Coordinates of C-alpha atoms in Angstrom, one line a residue:
G1 CA 1.1 3.6 -6.6
T2 CA 3.8 4.7 -8.9
G3 CA 1.3 5.4 -11.6
T4 CA 3.0 3.2 -14.1
R5 CA 1.7 -0.2 -15.3
V6 CA 4.9 -2.0 -14.3
G7 CA 5.3 -0.2 -11.0
D8 CA 1.7 -0.6 -10.0
K9 CA 1.8 -4.4 -10.8
V10 CA 5.0 -4.8 -8.7
E11 CA 3.5 -2.9 -5.7
F12 CA 0.1 -4.7 -6.0
T13 CA 1.7 -8.1 -6.2
A14 CA 3.6 -7.4 -3.0
L15 CA 0.4 -6.2 -1.3
K16 CA -1.4 -9.4 -2.2
E17 CA 1.4 -11.5 -0.8
C18 CA 1.2 -9.6 2.5
F19 CA -2.6 -9.5 2.7
G20 CA -3.5 -12.8 1.1
T21 CA -5.8 -13.6 -1.7
D22 CA -9.1 -14.2 0.1
Q23 CA -11.7 -13.2 -2.4
T24 CA -14.7 -13.4 -0.1
Q25 CA -14.5 -10.0 1.4
K26 CA -13.3 -6.8 -0.2
T27 CA -12.1 -5.1 3.0
T28 CA -9.3 -2.9 2.0
A29 CA -9.6 0.2 -0.2
I30 CA -6.7 1.2 -2.4
G31 CA -6.3 4.6 -4.0
S32 CA -3.9 7.3 -5.1
V33 CA -3.4 10.9 -4.3
K34 CA -2.0 11.5 -7.8
S35 CA -5.5 11.2 -9.3
M36 CA -6.4 14.3 -7.3
I37 CA -3.4 16.5 -7.6
G38 CA -1.1 15.0 -10.2
H39 CA 2.5 13.8 -9.7
T40 CA 4.1 15.7 -6.8
K41 CA 7.6 14.4 -7.3
A42 CA 9.5 15.1 -4.1
A43 CA 6.4 16.0 -2.2
A44 CA 4.6 12.6 -2.9
G45 CA 5.1 11.4 0.7
A46 CA 3.8 14.7 2.2
A47 CA 0.8 14.6 -0.1
G48 CA 0.0 11.0 0.9
I49 CA 0.3 11.8 4.6
I50 CA -2.0 14.8 4.3
K51 CA -4.6 12.9 2.4
T52 CA -4.5 10.0 4.9
A53 CA -4.6 12.3 8.0
L54 CA -7.6 14.1 6.5
A55 CA -9.3 10.7 5.7
L56 CA -8.7 9.5 9.3
H57 CA -9.9 12.8 10.8
H58 CA -13.1 12.9 8.7
K59 CA -13.7 9.1 9.0
A60 CA -14.2 9.0 5.2
I61 CA -12.4 7.2 2.4
P62 CA -11.7 9.6 -0.4
P63 CA -12.1 8.5 -4.0
T64 CA -9.5 7.7 -6.5
L65 CA -10.5 10.0 -9.4
K66 CA -10.5 9.1 -13.1
A67 CA -10.0 5.3 -12.4
R68 CA -13.2 3.4 -12.5
E69 CA -11.7 0.1 -13.7
P70 CA -8.4 -1.1 -12.3
D71 CA -5.7 -2.4 -14.6
P72 CA -6.8 -6.0 -15.5
D73 CA -3.2 -7.2 -15.1
L74 CA -3.5 -6.4 -11.4
N75 CA -6.1 -9.2 -11.0
I76 CA -7.7 -7.1 -8.2
D77 CA -10.7 -9.5 -8.1
N78 CA -8.5 -12.2 -6.6
S79 CA -7.6 -10.1 -3.5
V80 CA -9.0 -8.4 -0.4
F81 CA -8.6 -5.0 -2.2
Y82 CA -11.0 -2.8 -4.1
L83 CA -10.5 0.4 -6.0
N84 CA -12.4 3.1 -4.2
D85 CA -13.9 5.3 -6.9
R86 CA -16.2 7.4 -4.7
A87 CA -16.1 9.1 -1.3
K88 CA -17.8 7.0 1.4
P89 CA -17.9 6.8 5.2
W90 CA -15.1 4.8 6.7
I91 CA -16.9 2.2 8.8
S92 CA -14.6 0.4 11.2
G93 CA -15.0 -2.0 14.1
G94 CA -11.6 -0.9 15.6
P95 CA -9.1 1.9 15.1
R96 CA -8.9 3.1 11.5
R97 CA -5.4 2.6 10.0
S98 CA -4.0 3.4 6.6
G99 CA -0.8 2.6 4.9
I100 CA 1.0 5.2 2.7
S101 CA 3.7 4.5 0.1
A102 CA 5.4 7.1 -2.0
F103 CA 8.1 6.3 -4.5
G104 CA 10.0 9.4 -5.4
F105 CA 12.5 10.2 -8.1
G106 CA 16.0 8.8 -7.7
G107 CA 14.9 5.8 -5.6
S108 CA 13.7 7.6 -2.5
N109 CA 10.9 5.5 -1.1
F110 CA 8.6 6.4 1.8
H111 CA 6.3 4.1 3.7
A112 CA 4.2 4.9 6.8
V113 CA 1.1 3.6 8.6
L114 CA -1.2 6.1 10.3
E115 CA -3.8 5.2 13.0
E116 CA -6.7 7.4 14.0
Y117 CA -6.4 9.4 17.2
A118 CA -8.4 7.9 20.1
P119 CA -9.6 10.9 22.2
E120 CA -10.4 8.7 25.2
K121 CA -7.6 6.8 26.7
Q122 CA -8.1 3.0 27.0
H123 CA -5.8 2.6 29.9
V124 CA -4.9 4.3 33.1
S125 CA -1.5 5.9 33.0
W126 CA -1.4 7.0 36.6
D127 CA -2.8 4.9 39.4
G128 CA -2.2 7.5 42.3
S129 CA 0.7 5.5 43.7
I130 CA 3.1 8.4 42.8
Q131 CA 2.6 11.9 43.9
I132 CA 4.5 14.9 42.5
L133 CA 5.4 17.7 44.8
A134 CA 6.9 20.9 43.5
F135 CA 9.2 22.9 45.8
S136 CA 10.4 26.4 45.4
A137 CA 12.7 28.6 47.5
N138 CA 14.8 31.8 47.3
N139 CA 18.0 29.8 47.8
T140 CA 19.5 26.4 48.1
A141 CA 19.6 26.4 52.0
E142 CA 15.8 27.2 52.1
L143 CA 15.1 24.5 49.5
T144 CA 17.1 22.0 51.5
T145 CA 15.2 22.8 54.6
R146 CA 11.8 22.4 52.8
L147 CA 12.9 19.0 51.4
T148 CA 14.1 17.8 54.8
E149 CA 10.8 18.8 56.4
A150 CA 8.9 17.0 53.7
Q151 CA 10.9 13.9 54.2
K152 CA 10.2 13.9 57.9
A153 CA 6.5 14.5 57.4
L154 CA 6.2 11.5 55.0
D155 CA 7.3 8.9 57.6
P156 CA 6.9 5.4 56.1
A157 CA 5.3 4.3 59.4
L158 CA 2.2 6.4 58.7
D159 CA -0.9 4.7 57.5
A160 CA -2.3 5.5 54.0
G161 CA -4.7 8.2 55.2
E162 CA -2.0 10.0 57.2
I163 CA 0.3 9.9 54.2
I164 CA -2.4 11.4 52.0
Q165 CA -3.0 14.2 54.5
A166 CA 0.7 14.9 54.9
T167 CA 1.2 15.0 51.1
A168 CA -1.7 17.5 50.7
C169 CA -0.2 19.7 53.5
I170 CA 3.3 19.6 52.0
A171 CA 1.9 20.3 48.5
H172 CA 0.2 23.4 49.9
Q173 CA 3.2 24.6 51.9
S174 CA 5.9 23.8 49.3
R175 CA 4.7 26.4 46.8
K176 CA 4.6 29.5 48.9
T177 CA 5.3 32.8 47.1
F178 CA 8.8 34.2 47.5
N179 CA 10.5 37.4 46.4

C-alpha cells in the first residue's frame, strides 16, 4: 500500500471490487514491505519484487510488522483479505501467486504478478517428431556435400525404424572433427 490512510483506502476498495466481498473465507493475505524496511521511494517496486520472490521461494507468507489491527475504514472484515501479522507457511492447492503494487513518487506506478517456479514440467515440449542434426565442415563445399548425403539418407520412403537408424548414423557422422 501507499502507507497513507487515503491511498490505502483507495487501493483496498479497488482490491475488494476485483476480488469480491465474500466474507466466508479469508483466503488472501495482504501486507507491506514498508513495515520491514521503511519507505524506499524509487526502489519500492524492487523491494516488493524481492520480498515476493523470497516468499514464493521459501513457501512462506512474511508478516506485516507493526500492524496488528488494520485501519477500520478499510472494512477488511467484509472481504476475502486478512492482514498477515506473523510469518506462516504458505499452503496452496495450486501454484502460489502474489501481486505486487508500488506507487512511487511523481506518479510512477508499478504492478506485477509473480508465480512460483514449477521445477517439473507439466507438459511435453518435444514429442520426438523433430530431430536436430548439427553439421560442421572445413568449408562450404564440404558442408554442402554432407547436407546432400543426409538428404539422400533420409528418404521419405523409409519406414520409421529405418529413419531412426539413418538419423542416428547421420548424427554420428555429421560432427566429425576437422582441422
